[in-house]
CSV table of C-alpha atoms in Angstrom, one decimal:
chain,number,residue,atom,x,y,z
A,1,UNK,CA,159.2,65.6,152.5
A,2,UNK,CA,159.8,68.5,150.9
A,3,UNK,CA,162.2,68.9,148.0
A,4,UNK,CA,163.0,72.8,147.8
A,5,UNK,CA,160.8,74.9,149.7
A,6,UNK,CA,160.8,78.4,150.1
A,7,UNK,CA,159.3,81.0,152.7
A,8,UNK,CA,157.5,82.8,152.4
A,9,UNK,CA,154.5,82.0,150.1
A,10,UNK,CA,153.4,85.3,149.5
A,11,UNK,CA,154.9,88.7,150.1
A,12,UNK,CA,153.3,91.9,150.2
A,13,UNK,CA,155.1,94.9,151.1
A,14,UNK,CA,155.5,99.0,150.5
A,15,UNK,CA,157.9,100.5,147.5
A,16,UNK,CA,161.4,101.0,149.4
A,17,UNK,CA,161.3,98.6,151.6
A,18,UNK,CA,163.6,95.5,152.3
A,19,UNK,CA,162.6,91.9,152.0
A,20,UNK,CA,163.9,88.9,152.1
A,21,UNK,CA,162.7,85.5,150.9
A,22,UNK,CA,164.3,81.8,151.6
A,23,UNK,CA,165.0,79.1,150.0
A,24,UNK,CA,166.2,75.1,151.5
A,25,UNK,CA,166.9,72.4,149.4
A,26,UNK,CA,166.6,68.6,151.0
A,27,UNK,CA,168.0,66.9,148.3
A,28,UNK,CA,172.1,67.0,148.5
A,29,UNK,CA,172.0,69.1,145.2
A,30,UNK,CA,175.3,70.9,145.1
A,31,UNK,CA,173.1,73.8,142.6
A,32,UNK,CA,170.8,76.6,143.5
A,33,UNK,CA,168.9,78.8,141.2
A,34,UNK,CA,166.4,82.1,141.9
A,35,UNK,CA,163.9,82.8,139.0
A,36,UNK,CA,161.8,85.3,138.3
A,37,UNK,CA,158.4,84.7,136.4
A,38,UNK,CA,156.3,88.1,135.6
A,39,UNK,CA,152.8,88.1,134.7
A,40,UNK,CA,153.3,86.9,131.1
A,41,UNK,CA,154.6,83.8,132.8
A,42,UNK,CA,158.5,84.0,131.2
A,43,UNK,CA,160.7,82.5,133.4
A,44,UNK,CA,163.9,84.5,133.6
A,45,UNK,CA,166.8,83.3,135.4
A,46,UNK,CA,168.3,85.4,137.4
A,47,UNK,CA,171.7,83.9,140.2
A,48,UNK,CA,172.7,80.4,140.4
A,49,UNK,CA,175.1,79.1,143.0
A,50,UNK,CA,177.1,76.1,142.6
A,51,UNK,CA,178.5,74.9,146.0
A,52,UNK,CA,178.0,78.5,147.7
A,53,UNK,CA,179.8,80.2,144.7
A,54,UNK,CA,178.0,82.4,142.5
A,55,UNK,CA,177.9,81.1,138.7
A,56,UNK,CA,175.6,83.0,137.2
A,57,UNK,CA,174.2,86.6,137.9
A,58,UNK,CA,171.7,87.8,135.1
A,59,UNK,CA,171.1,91.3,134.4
A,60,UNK,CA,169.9,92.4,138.1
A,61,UNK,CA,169.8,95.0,139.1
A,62,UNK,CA,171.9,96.0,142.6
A,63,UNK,CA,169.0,96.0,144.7
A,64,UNK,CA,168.8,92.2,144.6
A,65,UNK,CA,171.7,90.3,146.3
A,66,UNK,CA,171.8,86.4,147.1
A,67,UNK,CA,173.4,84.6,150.2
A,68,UNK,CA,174.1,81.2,150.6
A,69,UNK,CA,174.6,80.3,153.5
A,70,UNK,CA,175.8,76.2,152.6
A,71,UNK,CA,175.2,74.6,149.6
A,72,UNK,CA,171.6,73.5,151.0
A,73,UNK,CA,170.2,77.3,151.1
A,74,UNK,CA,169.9,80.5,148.8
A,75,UNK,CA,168.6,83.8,150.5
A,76,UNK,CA,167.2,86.2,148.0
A,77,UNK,CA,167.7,90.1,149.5
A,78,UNK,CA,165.9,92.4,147.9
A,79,UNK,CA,166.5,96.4,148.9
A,80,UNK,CA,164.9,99.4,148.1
A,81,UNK,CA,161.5,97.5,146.4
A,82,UNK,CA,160.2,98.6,143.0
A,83,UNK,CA,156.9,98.4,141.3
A,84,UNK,CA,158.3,96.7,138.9
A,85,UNK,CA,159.8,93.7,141.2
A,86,UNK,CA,156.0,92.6,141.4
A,87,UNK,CA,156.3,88.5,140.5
A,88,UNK,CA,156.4,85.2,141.8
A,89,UNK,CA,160.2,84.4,142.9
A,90,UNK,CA,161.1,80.5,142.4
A,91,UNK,CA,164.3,78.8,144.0
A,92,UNK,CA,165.6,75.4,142.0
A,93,UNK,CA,168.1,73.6,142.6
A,94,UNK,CA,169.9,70.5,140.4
A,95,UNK,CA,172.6,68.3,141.3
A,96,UNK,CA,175.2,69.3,139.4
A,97,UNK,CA,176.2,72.6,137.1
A,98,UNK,CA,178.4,71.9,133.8
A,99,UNK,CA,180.7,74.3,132.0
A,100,UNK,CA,180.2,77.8,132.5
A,101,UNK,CA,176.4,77.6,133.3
A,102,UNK,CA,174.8,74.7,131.4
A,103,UNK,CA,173.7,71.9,133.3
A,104,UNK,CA,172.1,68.8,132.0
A,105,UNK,CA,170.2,67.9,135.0
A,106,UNK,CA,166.9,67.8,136.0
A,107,UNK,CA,165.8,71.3,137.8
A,108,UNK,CA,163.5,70.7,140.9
A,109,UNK,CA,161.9,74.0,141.5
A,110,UNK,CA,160.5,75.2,145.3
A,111,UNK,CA,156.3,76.4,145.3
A,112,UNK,CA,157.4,80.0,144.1
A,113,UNK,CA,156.8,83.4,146.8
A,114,UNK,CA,154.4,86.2,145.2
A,115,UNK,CA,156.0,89.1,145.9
A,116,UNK,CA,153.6,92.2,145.2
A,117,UNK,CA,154.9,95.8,145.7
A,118,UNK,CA,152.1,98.3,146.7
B,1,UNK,CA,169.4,85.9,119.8
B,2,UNK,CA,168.4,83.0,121.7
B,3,UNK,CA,164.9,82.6,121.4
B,4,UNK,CA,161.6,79.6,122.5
B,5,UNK,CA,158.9,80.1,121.2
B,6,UNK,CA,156.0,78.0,121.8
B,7,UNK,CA,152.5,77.4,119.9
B,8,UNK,CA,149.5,77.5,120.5
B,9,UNK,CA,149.8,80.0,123.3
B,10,UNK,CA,146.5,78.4,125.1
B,11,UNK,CA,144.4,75.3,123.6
B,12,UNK,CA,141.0,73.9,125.6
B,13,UNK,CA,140.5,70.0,124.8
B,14,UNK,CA,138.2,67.3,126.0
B,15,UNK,CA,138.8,64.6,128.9
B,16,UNK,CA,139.8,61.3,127.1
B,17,UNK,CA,141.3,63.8,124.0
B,18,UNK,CA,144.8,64.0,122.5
B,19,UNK,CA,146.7,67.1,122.0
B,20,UNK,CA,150.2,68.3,120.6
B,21,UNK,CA,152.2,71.6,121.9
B,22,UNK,CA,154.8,72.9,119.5
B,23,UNK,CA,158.5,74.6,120.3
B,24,UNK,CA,160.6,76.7,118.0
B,25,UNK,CA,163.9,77.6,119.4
B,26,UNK,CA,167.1,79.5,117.7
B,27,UNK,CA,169.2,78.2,120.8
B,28,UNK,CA,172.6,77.4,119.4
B,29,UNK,CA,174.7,75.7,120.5
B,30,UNK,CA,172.6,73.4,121.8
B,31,UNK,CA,172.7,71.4,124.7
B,32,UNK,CA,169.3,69.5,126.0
B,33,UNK,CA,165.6,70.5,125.6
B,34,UNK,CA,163.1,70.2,128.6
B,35,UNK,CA,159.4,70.3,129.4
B,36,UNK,CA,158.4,71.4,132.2
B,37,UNK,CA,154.2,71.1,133.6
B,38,UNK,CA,153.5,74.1,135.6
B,39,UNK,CA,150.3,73.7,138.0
B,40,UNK,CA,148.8,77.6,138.8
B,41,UNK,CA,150.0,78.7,142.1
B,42,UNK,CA,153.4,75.8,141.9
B,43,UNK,CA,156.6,75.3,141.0
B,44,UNK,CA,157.6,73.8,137.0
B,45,UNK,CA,157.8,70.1,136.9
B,46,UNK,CA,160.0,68.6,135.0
B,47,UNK,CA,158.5,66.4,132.1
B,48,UNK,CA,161.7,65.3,129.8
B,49,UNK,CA,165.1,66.4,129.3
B,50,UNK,CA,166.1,65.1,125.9
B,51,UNK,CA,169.9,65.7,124.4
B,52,UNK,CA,171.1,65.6,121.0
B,53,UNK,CA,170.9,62.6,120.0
B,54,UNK,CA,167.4,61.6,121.6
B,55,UNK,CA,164.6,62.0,118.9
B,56,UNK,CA,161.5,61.0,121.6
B,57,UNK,CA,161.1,60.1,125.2
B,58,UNK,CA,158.0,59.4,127.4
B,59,UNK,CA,156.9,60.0,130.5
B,60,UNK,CA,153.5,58.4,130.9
B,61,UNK,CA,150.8,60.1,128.8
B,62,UNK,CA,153.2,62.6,127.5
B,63,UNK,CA,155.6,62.0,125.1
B,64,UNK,CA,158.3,64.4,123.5
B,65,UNK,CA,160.0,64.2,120.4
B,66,UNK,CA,163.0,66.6,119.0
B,67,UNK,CA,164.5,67.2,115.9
B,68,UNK,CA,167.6,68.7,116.3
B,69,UNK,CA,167.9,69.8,112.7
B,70,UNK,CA,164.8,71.6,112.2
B,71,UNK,CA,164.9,72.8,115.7
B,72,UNK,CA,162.0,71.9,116.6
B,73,UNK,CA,160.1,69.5,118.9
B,74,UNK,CA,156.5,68.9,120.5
B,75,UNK,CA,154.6,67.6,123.5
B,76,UNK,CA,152.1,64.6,122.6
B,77,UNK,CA,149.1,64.5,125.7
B,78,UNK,CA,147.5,61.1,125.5
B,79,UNK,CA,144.1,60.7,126.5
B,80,UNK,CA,143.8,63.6,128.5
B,81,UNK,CA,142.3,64.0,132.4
B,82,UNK,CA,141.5,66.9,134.1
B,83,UNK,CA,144.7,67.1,136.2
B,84,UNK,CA,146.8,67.6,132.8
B,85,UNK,CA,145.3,71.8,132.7
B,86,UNK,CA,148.4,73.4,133.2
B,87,UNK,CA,150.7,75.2,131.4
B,88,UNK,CA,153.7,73.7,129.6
B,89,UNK,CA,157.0,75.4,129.2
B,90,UNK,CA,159.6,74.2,126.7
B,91,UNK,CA,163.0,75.2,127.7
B,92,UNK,CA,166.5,74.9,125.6
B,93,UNK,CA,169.9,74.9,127.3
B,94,UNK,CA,172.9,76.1,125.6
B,95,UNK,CA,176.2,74.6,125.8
B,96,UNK,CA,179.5,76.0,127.8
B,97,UNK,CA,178.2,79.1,128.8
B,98,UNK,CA,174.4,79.7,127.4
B,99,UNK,CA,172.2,79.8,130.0
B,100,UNK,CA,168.6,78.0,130.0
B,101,UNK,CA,166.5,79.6,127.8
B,102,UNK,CA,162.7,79.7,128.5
B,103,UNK,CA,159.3,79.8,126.0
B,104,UNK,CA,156.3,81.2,127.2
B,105,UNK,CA,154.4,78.0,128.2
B,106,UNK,CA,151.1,76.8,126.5
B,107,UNK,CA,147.5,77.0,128.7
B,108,UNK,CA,146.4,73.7,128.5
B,109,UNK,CA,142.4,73.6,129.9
B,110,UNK,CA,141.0,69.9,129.7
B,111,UNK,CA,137.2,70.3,130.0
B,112,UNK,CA,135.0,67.3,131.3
């Protein structure tokens, strides 16, 4: 079974346009995570939910807005697609978030969606 | 700043070889310190997770050491196969409030 998958796989779309890309986690893990890694490979985090709540929200811009549903899914909305959103998304998820962000548990991270903008 | 920075930023080895990835972070405070295998085209793995107090832990062929007080801490590959080219990122987390904190991996090719 699964763990954390995500849908689709790969993405390609037109600048200014509106995606959307899934995320499900099977494992009862009250935390969800969206990542973006670029083509130097750095993973940067950018939302985290903890039981549907947002906890964290990096430095993103507008355009990209999560939804979660229940604790078992984050959406990732993009609007208005950039150049310069071009990357592989990934969704995590862990079972539990400590103070103000940290967590100390083990991250189980979905296949990744490559998302290029033409 | 919080910063990971990891060395070498690629190494080739031989099947049956041993090999050691370094990590440098200025992550303070700190909480834990992963490694995490990343397979092209997948989702990171998760290696270790190693706290404080913890100065090595093994999974398998890889083993991880930390020391806290030099801020430092490597990834020991034992006897090498082919399924172990991947790259391998070395993340901190901060405590209350500092988020994880990712290096830039390390290209591991094992060649027959």
């Amino acid at each position: 079974d699964t763990a954390v998958s995500q849908t689709p796989k790969y993405l390609v779309t037109q600048m200014g346009n509106d995606k959307s890309i899934k995320c499900e986690q099977n494992l009862g893990h009250d935390t969800m995570y969206w990542y973006k890694q670029d083509s130097k490979k750095f993973l940067k985090i950018m939302f985290s939910y903890n039981n549907k709540e947002l906890i964290i929200n990096e430095t993103v811009p507008n355009r990209f807005s999560p939804k979660s549903p229940d604790k078992a899914h984050l959406n990732l909305h993009i609007n208005s697609l950039e150049l310069g959103d071009s990357a592989v998304y990934f969704c995590a998820s862990s079972q539990e978030m400590g103070l103000a962000g940290a967590s100390s548990y083990e991250q189980y991270f979905g296949p990744g969606t490559r998302l290029t903008v033409t | 700043k919080n910063q990971v920075e990891q060395s070498p930023q690629s190494l080739i080895i031989l099947e049956g070889k041993n090999c050691t990835l370094q990590c440098n972070y200025t992550v303070s405070p700190f909480s834990n310190l992963r490694w995490y295998k990343q397979d092209t085209g997948r989702g990171p793995v998760s290696l270790t997770i190693m706290t404080f107090s913890e100065n090595t832990k093994s999974n398998g062929r890889y083993t991880a050491t930390l020391d806290a007080d030099t801020k430092q801490s490597s990834l020991h590959i034992t006897a090498s196969q082919l399924s172990d080219s991947a790259s391998y990122i070395c993340v901190v987390s901060g405590a209350a409030g500092n988020k994880l904190t990712f290096g830039g991996g390390t290209r591991v090719l094992v060649k027959p």
